[in-house]
Tab-separated table of C-alpha atoms in Angstrom:
chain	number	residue	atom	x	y	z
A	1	UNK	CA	-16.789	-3.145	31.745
A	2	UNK	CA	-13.426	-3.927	33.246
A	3	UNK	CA	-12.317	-5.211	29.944
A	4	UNK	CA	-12.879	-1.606	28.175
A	5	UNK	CA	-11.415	0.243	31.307
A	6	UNK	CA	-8.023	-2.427	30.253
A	7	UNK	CA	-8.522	-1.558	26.955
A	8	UNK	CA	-8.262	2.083	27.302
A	9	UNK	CA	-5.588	2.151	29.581
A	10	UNK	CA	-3.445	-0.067	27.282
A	11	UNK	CA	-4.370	2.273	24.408
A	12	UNK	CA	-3.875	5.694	25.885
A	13	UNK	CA	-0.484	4.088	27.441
A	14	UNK	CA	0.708	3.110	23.845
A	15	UNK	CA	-0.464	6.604	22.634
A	16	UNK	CA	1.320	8.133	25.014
A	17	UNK	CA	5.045	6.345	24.633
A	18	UNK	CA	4.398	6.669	20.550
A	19	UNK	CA	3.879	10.626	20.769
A	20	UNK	CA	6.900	10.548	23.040
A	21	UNK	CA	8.740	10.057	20.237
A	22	UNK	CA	9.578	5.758	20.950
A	23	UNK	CA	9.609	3.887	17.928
A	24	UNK	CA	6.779	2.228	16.826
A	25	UNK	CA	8.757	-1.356	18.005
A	26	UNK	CA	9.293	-0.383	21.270
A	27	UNK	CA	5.688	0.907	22.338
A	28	UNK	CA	4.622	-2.393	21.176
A	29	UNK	CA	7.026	-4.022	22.950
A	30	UNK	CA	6.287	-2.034	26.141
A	31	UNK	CA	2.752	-2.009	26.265
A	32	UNK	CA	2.508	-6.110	25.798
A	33	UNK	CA	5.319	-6.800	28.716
A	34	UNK	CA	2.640	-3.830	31.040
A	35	UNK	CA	-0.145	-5.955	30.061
A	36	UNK	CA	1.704	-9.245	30.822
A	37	UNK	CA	2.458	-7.559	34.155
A	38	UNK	CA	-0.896	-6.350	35.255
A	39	UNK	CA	-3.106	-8.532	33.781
A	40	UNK	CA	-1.523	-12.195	33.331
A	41	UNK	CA	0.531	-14.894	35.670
A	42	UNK	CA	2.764	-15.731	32.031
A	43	UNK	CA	6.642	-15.597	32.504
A	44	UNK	CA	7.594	-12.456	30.698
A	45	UNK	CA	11.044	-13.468	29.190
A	46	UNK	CA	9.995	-16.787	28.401
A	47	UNK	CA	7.088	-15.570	26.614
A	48	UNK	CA	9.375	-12.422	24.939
A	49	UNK	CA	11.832	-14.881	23.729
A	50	UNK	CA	9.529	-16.849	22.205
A	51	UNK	CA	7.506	-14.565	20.892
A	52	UNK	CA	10.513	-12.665	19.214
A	53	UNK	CA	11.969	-15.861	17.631
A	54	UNK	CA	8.352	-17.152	16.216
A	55	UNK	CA	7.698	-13.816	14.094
A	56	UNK	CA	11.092	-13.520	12.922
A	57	UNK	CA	11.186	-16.932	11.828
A	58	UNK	CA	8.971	-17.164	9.476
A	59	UNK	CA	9.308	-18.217	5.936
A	60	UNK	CA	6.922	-15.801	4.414
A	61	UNK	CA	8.735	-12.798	5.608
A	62	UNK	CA	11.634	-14.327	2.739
A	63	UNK	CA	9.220	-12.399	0.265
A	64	UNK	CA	9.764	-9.058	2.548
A	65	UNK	CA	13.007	-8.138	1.435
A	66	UNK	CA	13.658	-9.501	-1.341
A	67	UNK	CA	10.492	-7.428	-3.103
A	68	UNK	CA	11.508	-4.616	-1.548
A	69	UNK	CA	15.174	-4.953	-3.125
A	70	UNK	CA	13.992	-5.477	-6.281
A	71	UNK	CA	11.885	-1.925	-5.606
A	72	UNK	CA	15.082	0.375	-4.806
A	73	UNK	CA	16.993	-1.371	-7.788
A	74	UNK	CA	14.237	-0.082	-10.040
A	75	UNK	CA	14.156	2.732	-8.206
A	76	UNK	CA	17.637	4.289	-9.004
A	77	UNK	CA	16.943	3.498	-12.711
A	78	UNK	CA	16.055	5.137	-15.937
A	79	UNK	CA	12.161	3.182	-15.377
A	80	UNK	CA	10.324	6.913	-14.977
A	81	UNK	CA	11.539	8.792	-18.018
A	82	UNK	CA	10.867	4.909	-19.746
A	83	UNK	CA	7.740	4.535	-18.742
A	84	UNK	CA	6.588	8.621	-19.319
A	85	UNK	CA	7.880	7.816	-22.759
A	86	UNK	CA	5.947	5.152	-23.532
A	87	UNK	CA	2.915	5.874	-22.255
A	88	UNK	CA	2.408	9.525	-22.904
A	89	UNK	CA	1.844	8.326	-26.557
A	90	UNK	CA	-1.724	6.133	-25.534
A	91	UNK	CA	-3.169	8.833	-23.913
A	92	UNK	CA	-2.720	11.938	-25.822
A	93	UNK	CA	-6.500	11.856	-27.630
A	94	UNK	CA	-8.233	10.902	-24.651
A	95	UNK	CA	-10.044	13.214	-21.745
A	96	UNK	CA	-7.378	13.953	-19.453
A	97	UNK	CA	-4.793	13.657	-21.977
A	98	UNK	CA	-1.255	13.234	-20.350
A	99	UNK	CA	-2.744	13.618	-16.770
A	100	UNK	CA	-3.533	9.770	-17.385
A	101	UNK	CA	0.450	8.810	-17.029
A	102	UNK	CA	0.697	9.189	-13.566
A	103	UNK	CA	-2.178	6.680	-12.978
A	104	UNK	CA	-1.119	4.419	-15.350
A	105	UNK	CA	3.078	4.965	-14.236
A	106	UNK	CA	1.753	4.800	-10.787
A	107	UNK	CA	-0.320	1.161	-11.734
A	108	UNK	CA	3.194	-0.303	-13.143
A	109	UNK	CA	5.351	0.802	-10.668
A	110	UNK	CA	3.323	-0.249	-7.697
A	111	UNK	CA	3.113	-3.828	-9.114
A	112	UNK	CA	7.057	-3.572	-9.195
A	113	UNK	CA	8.000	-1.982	-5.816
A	114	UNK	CA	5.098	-2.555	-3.567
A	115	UNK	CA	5.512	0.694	-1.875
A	116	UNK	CA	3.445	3.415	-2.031
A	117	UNK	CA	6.013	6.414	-1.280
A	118	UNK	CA	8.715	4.946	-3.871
A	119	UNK	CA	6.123	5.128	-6.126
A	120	UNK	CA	5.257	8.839	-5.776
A	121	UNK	CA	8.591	9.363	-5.736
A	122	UNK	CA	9.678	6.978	-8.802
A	123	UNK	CA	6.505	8.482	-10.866
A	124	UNK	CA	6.642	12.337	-9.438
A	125	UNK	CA	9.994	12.969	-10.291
A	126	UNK	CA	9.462	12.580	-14.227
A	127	UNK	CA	6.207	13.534	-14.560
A	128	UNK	CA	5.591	16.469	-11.999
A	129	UNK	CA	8.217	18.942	-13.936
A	130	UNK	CA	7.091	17.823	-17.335
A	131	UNK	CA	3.098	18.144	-16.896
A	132	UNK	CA	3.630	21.686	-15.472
A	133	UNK	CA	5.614	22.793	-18.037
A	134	UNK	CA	3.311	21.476	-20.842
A	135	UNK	CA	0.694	23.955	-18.731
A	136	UNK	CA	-1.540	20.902	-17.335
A	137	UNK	CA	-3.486	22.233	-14.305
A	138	UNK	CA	-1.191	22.293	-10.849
A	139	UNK	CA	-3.796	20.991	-8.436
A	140	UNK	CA	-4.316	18.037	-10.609
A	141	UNK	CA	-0.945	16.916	-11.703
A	142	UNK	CA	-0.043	16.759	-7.933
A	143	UNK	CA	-3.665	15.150	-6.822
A	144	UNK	CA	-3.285	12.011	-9.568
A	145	UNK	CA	-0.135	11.650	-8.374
A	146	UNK	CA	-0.804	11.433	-4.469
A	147	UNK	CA	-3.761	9.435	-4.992
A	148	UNK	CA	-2.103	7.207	-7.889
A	149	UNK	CA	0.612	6.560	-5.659
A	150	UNK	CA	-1.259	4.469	-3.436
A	151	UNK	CA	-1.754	2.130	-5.194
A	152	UNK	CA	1.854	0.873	-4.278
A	153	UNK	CA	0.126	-0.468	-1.261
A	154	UNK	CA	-2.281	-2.622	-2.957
A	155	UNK	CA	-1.688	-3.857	-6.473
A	156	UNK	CA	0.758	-6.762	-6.039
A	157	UNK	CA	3.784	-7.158	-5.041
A	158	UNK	CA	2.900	-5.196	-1.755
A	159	UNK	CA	4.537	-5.317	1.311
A	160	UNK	CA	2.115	-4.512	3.731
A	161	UNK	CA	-0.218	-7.550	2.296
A	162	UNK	CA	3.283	-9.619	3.060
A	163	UNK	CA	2.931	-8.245	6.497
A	164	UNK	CA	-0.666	-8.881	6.901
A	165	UNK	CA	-0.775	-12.149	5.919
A	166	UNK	CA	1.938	-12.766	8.319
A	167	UNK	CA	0.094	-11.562	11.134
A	168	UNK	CA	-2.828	-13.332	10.427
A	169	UNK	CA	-1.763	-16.167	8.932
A	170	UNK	CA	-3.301	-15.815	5.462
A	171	UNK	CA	-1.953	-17.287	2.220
A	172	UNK	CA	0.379	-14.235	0.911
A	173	UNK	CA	0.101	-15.539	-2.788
A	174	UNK	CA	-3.789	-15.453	-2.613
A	175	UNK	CA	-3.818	-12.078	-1.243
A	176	UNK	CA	-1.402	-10.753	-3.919
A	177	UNK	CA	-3.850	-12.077	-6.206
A	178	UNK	CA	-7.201	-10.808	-4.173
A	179	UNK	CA	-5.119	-7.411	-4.780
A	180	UNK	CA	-5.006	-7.071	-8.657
A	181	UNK	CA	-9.149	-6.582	-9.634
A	182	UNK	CA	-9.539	-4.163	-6.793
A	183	UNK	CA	-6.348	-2.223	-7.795
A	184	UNK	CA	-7.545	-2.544	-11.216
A	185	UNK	CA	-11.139	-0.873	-10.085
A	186	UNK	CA	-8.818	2.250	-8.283
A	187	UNK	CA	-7.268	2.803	-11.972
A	188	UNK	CA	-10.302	2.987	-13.508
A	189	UNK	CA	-12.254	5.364	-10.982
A	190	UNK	CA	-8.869	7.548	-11.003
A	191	UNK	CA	-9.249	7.829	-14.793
A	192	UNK	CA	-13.183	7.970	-15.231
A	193	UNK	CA	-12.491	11.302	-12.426
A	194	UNK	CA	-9.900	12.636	-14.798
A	195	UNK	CA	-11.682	12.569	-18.234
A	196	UNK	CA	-15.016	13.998	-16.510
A	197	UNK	CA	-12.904	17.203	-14.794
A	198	UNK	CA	-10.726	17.899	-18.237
A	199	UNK	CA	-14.543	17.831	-19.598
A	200	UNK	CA	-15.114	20.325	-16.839
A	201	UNK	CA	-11.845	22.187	-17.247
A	202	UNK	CA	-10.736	22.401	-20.401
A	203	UNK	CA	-8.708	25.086	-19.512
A	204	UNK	CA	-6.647	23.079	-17.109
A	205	UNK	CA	-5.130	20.734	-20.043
A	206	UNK	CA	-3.660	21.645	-23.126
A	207	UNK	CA	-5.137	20.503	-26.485
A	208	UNK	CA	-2.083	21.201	-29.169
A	209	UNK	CA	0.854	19.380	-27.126
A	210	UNK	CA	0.325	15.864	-28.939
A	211	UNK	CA	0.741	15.240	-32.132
A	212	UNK	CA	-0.822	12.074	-33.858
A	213	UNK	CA	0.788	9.215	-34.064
A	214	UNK	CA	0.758	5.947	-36.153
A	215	UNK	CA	-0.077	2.782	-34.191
A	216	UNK	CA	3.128	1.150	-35.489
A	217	UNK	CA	5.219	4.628	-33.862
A	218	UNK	CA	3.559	4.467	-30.909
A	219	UNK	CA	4.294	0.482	-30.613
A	220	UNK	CA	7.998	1.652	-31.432
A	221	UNK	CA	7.995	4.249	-28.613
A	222	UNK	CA	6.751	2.185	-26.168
A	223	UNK	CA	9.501	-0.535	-26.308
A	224	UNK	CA	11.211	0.432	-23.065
A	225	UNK	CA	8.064	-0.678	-21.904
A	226	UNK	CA	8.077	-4.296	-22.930
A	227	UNK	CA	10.687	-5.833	-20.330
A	228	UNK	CA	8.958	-3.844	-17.257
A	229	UNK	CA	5.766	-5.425	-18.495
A	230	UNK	CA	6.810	-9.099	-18.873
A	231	UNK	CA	8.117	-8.660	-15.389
A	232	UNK	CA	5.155	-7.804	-13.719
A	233	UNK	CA	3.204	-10.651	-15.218
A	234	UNK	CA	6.224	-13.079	-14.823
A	235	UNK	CA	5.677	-12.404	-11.225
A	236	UNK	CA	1.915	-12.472	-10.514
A	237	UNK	CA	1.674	-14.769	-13.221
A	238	UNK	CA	3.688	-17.167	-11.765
A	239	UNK	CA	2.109	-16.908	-8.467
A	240	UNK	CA	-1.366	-16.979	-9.822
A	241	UNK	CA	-0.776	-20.373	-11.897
A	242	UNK	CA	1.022	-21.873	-8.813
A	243	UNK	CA	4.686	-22.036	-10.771
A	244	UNK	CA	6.225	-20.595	-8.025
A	245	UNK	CA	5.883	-19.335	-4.056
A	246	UNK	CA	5.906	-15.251	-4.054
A	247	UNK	CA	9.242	-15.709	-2.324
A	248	UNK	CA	10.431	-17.726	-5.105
A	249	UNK	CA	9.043	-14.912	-7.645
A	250	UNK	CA	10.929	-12.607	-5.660
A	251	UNK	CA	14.262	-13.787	-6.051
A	252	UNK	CA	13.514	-14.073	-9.552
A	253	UNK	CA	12.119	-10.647	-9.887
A	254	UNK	CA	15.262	-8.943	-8.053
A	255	UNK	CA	17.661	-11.063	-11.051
A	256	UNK	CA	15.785	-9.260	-13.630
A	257	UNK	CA	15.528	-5.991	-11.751
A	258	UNK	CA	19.420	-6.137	-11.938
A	259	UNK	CA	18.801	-7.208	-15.617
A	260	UNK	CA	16.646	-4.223	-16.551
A	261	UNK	CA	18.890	-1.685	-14.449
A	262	UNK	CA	22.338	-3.317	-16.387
A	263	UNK	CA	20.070	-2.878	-19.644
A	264	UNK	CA	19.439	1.208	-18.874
A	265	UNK	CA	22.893	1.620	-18.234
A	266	UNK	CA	22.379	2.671	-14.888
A	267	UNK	CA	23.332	-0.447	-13.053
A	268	UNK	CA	27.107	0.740	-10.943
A	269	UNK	CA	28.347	0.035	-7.894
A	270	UNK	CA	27.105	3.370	-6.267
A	271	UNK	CA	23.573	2.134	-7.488
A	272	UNK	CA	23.844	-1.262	-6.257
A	273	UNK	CA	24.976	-0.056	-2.733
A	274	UNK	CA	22.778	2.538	-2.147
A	275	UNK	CA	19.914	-0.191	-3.156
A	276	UNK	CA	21.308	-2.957	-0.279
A	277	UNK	CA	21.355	-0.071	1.961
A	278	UNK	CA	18.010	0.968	1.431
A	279	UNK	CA	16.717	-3.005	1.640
A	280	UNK	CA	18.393	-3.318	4.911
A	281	UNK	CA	16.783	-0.171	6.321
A	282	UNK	CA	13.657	-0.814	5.060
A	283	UNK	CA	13.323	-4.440	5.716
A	284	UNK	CA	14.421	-4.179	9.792
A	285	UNK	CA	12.243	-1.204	10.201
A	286	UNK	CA	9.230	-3.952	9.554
A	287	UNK	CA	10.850	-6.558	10.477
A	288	UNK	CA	11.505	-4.695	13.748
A	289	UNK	CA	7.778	-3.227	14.282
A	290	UNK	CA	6.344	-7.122	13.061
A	291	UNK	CA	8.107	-9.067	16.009
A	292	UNK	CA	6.818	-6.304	18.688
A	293	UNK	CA	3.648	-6.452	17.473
A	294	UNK	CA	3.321	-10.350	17.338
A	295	UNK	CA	4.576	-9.981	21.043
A	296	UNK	CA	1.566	-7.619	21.896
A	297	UNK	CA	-0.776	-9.633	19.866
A	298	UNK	CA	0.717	-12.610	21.864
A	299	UNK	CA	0.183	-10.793	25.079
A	300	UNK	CA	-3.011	-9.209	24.476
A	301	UNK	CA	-4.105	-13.159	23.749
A	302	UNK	CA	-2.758	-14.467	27.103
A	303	UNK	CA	-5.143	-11.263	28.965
A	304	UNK	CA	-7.793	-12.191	27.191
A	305	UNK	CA	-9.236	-8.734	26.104
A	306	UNK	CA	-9.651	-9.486	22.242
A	307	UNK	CA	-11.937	-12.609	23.111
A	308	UNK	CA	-13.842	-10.268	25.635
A	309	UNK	CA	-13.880	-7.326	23.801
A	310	UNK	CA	-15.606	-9.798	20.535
A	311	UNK	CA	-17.695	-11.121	22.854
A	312	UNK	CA	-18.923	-7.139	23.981
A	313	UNK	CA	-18.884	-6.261	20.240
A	314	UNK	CA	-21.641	-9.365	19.814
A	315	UNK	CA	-23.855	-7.952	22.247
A	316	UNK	CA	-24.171	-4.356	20.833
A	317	UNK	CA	-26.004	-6.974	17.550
A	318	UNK	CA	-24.003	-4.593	15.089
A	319	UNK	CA	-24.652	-5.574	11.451
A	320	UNK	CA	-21.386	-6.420	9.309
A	321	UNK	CA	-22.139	-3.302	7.309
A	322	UNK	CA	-22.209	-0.938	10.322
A	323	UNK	CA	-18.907	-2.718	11.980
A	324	UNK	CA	-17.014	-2.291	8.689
A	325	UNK	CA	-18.400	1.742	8.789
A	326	UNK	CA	-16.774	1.909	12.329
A	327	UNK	CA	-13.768	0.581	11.678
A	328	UNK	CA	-13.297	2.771	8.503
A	329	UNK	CA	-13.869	6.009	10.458
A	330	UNK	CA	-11.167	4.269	13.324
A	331	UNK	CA	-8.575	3.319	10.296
A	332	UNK	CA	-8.981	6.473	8.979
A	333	UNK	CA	-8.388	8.487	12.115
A	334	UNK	CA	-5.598	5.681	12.894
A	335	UNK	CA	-4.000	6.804	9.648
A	336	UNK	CA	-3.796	10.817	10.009
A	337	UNK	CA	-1.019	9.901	13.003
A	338	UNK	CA	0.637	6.564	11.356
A	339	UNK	CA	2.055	5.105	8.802
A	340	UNK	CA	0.385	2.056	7.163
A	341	UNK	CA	2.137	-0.767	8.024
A	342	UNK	CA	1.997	0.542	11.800
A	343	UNK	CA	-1.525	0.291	11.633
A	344	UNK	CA	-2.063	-3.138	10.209
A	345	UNK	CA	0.524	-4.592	12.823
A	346	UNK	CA	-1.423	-2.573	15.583
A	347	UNK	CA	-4.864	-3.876	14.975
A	348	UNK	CA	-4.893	-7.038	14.035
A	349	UNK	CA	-5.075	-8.213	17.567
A	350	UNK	CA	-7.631	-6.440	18.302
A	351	UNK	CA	-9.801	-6.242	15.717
A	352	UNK	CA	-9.419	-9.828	13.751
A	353	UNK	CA	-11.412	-11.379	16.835
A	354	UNK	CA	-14.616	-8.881	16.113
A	355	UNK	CA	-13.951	-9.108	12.189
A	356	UNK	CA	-14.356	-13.288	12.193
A	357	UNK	CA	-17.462	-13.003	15.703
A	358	UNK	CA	-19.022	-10.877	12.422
A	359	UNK	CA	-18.299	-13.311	9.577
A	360	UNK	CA	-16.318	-11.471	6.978
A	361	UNK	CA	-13.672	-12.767	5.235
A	362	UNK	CA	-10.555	-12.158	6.543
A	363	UNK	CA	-8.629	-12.478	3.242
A	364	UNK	CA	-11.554	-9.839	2.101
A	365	UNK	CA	-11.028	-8.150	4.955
A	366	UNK	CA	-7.131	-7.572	4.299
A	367	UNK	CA	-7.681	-5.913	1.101
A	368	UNK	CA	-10.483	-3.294	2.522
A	369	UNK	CA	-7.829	-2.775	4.990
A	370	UNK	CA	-5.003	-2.043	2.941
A	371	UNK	CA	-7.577	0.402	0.710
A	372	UNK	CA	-8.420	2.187	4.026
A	373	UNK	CA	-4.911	2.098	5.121
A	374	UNK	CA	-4.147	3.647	1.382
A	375	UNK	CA	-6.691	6.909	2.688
A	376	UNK	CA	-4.853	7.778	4.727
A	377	UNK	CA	-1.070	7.840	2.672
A	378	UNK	CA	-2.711	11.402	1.589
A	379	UNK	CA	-4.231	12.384	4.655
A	380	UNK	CA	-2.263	15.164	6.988
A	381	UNK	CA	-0.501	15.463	9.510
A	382	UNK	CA	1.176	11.971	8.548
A	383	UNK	CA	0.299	11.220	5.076
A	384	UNK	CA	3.355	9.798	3.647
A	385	UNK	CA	2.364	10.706	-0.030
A	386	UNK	CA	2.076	14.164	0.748
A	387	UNK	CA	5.742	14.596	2.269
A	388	UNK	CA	7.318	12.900	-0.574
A	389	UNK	CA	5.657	15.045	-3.258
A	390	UNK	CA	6.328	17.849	-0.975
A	391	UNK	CA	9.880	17.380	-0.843
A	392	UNK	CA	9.368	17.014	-4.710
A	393	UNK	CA	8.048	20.036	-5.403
A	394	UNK	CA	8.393	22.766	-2.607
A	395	UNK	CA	4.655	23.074	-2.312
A	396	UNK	CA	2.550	23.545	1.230
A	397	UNK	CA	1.584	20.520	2.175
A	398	UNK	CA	-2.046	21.645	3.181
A	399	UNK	CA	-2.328	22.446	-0.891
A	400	UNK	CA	-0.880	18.852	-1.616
A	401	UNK	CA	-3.956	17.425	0.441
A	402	UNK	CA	-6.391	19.448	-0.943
A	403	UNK	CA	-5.585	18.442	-4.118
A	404	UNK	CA	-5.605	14.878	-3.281
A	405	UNK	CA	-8.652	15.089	-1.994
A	406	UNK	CA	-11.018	13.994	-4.832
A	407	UNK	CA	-8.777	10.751	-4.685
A	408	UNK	CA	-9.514	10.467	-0.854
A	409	UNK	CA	-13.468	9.977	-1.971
A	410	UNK	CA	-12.770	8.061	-4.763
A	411	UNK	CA	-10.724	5.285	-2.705
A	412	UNK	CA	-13.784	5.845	-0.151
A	413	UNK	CA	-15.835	4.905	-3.097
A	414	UNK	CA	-13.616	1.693	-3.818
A	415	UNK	CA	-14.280	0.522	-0.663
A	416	UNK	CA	-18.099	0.901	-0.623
A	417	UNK	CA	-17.985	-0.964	-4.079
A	418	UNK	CA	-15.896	-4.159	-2.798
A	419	UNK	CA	-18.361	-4.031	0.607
A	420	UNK	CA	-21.814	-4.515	-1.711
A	421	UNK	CA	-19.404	-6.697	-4.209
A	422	UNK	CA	-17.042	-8.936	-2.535
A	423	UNK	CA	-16.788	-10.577	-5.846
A	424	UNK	CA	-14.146	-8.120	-6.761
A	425	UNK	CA	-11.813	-9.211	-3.873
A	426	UNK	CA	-12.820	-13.216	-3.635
A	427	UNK	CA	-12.914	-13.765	-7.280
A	428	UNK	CA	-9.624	-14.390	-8.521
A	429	UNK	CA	-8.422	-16.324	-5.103
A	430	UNK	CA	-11.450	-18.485	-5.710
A	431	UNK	CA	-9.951	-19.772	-9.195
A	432	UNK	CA	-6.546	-20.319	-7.934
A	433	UNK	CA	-5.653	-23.852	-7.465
A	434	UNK	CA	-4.139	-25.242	-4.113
């Protein structure tokens, strides 16, 4: 009982110093040097110093910028209006009609940037004005969007499965590769929604907008396409057939982002600085929060609490099923107050000791995390999706949520299906070779 009175007290501490306003790198910092205080005989700077240099030394984290660089180089390009293009003509004769390009835009972007708010952005900024002024429904041109937009978090490249496998020491290039069925399985439930409501509401999308189209015009049309596409299977593919490490494929992949950007014509030296700038940013903000929260993970080890608080876990005889239903309601509430990387490097600690006491898979594991972690990118008061479409359109935010909110089921759905079917998750790792 001790043990949970620690816990607490270590939680509601962090709490505290993160709604203070201290970034997310120094509460972890802080509340792993109180618990090596109070509840260990460890050196403090000895183990700080240590633990600082062993997270930001490793090789994995290589992948971290370099994925993200190729992201904000694609970013600042002509890749929306491109992609709007040459998908809009696929999807004009079926339910849901042009609806259907901001979950498929969303799908190819993701596996280029591996971040869930450039996507909304990249994606939103094209098709948002366009769909409204063709007279498609509000509510659901901004709801595919926010929910489409997660998918940057999962469908490979992604970032946060870079910093989960990190933290737990999983193989980064199986993860990427657990990522693509499940993301593929989000697409499809995001466009099996959106042909049954345009059933339901015809009103809400035009029928006279599209004309028809030849297959060999709508090959032509989608030609911008074709480089984008080779990219994204240039990278997974490569990692998949074990050609090449993901940090490897990244290096590659930011040389052809660079290509593709020269190729638009909107590769200048405004573009290219504003991209470094944004890597930089972007990359120490994780690389900042990751080597504070190896330090608490490191402390919390050395007090002992994540072996106890398995051990307690075990004797309440919970059933995998009904541990995975608690910690969905806890991510979820986790989510409404931080971002998704936060999360991940918060609990891992923690909750990776209860997750293997259970049995489950912790490569499984990481991608029913990063869909629960995806929740709540559209869930107030901090859903990142909803401030970037926000400052994309004007709209309350309350609306935004609202509207995202069939997408919040259907990624709640996503993760019921990958619970009763692993298979979706373990599948494609399993035929990997070594």
């Amino acid at each position: 009982m001790d043990m949970i009175w620690m816990s607490l007290a270590l939680l509601i501490g962090l709490l505290i110093l993160l709604a203070a306003g201290l970034w997310v790198a120094f509460a972890l910092t802080a509340t792993g040097l109180a618990a090596l205080h109070f509840l260990s005989n460890i050196p403090i700077g000895q183990s700080l110093s240590t633990s600082f240099y062993g997270a930001s030394a490793s090789w994995e984290l290589a992948a971290l910028p370099m994925f993200i660089w190729m992201g904000e180089v694609l970013f600042r390009s002509r890749l929306s209006e491109e992609m709007f293009n040459g998908i809009a003509p696929w999807v004009g004769r079926i339910p849901g009609r042009l609806l259907h390009t901001n979950i498929i835009g969303c799908g190819i972007f993701a596996a280029i940037s591996g971040s869930s708010a450039a996507t909304a952005a990249t994606i939103g900024k094209m098709s948002i004005p366009e769909l409204t002024q063709r007279g498609y429904d509000r509510k659901q041109v901004l709801g595919t969007l926010a929910g489409s937009a997660t998918l940057g978090l999962l469908i490979p490249p992604s970032i946060i499965l870079i910093v989960y496998g990190v933290a737990t020491e999983q193989s980064i290039a199986r993860l990427f590769v657990a990522g693509i069925l499940p993301g593929l399985l989000l697409m499809v439930l995001f466009a099996g929604y959106v042909g049954i409501w345009s059933r339901m509401n015809p009103s809400g999308v035009p029928t006279d907008e599209e004309e028809s189209l030849p297959l060999a015009e709508k090959f032509r049309r989608s030609k911008p396409l074709i480089p984008v596409v080779l990219l994204i299977v240039g990278i997974i593919g490569s990692i998949y057939a074990g050609l090449a490490s993901p940090t490897e494929s990244a290096a590659v992949g930011v040389a052809l982002a660079h290509l593709l950007s020269w190729r638009g014509g909107s590769l200048s030296r405004a573009n290219c600085m504003e991209a470094l700038m944004g890597t930089v940013k972007t990359s120490t903000m994780i690389a900042f929060i990751l080597v504070g929260a190896h330090f608490l993970t490191v402390s919390m080890g050395f007090t002992g609490i994540p072996r106890d608080l398995a051990a307690w876990i075990n004797t309440l005889e919970l059933s995998p099923y009904m541990l995975l239903l608690a910690l969905t309601a806890f991510f979820i509430l986790l989510g409404c107050f931080l971002d998704g990387i936060s999360v991940v490097v918060l609990t891992t600690s923690v909750i990776l000791p209860m997750v293997q006491a259970a049995g489950i898979d912790l490569m499984w594991f990481g991608i029913y995390l990063v869909i629960v972690v995806e929740m709540s990118q559209i869930t107030p008061p901090v859903g990142f999706n909803l401030f970037v479409i926000q400052g994309l359109t004007g709209d309350n935010i309350i609306r935004i949520a609202m509207a995202a909110l069939p997408y919040f089921l259907l990624l709640l759905a996503g993760v019921f299906l990958i619970t009763i079917f692993p298979e979706i998750v373990t599948y494609l790792p399993g035929k990997m070779g070594n």
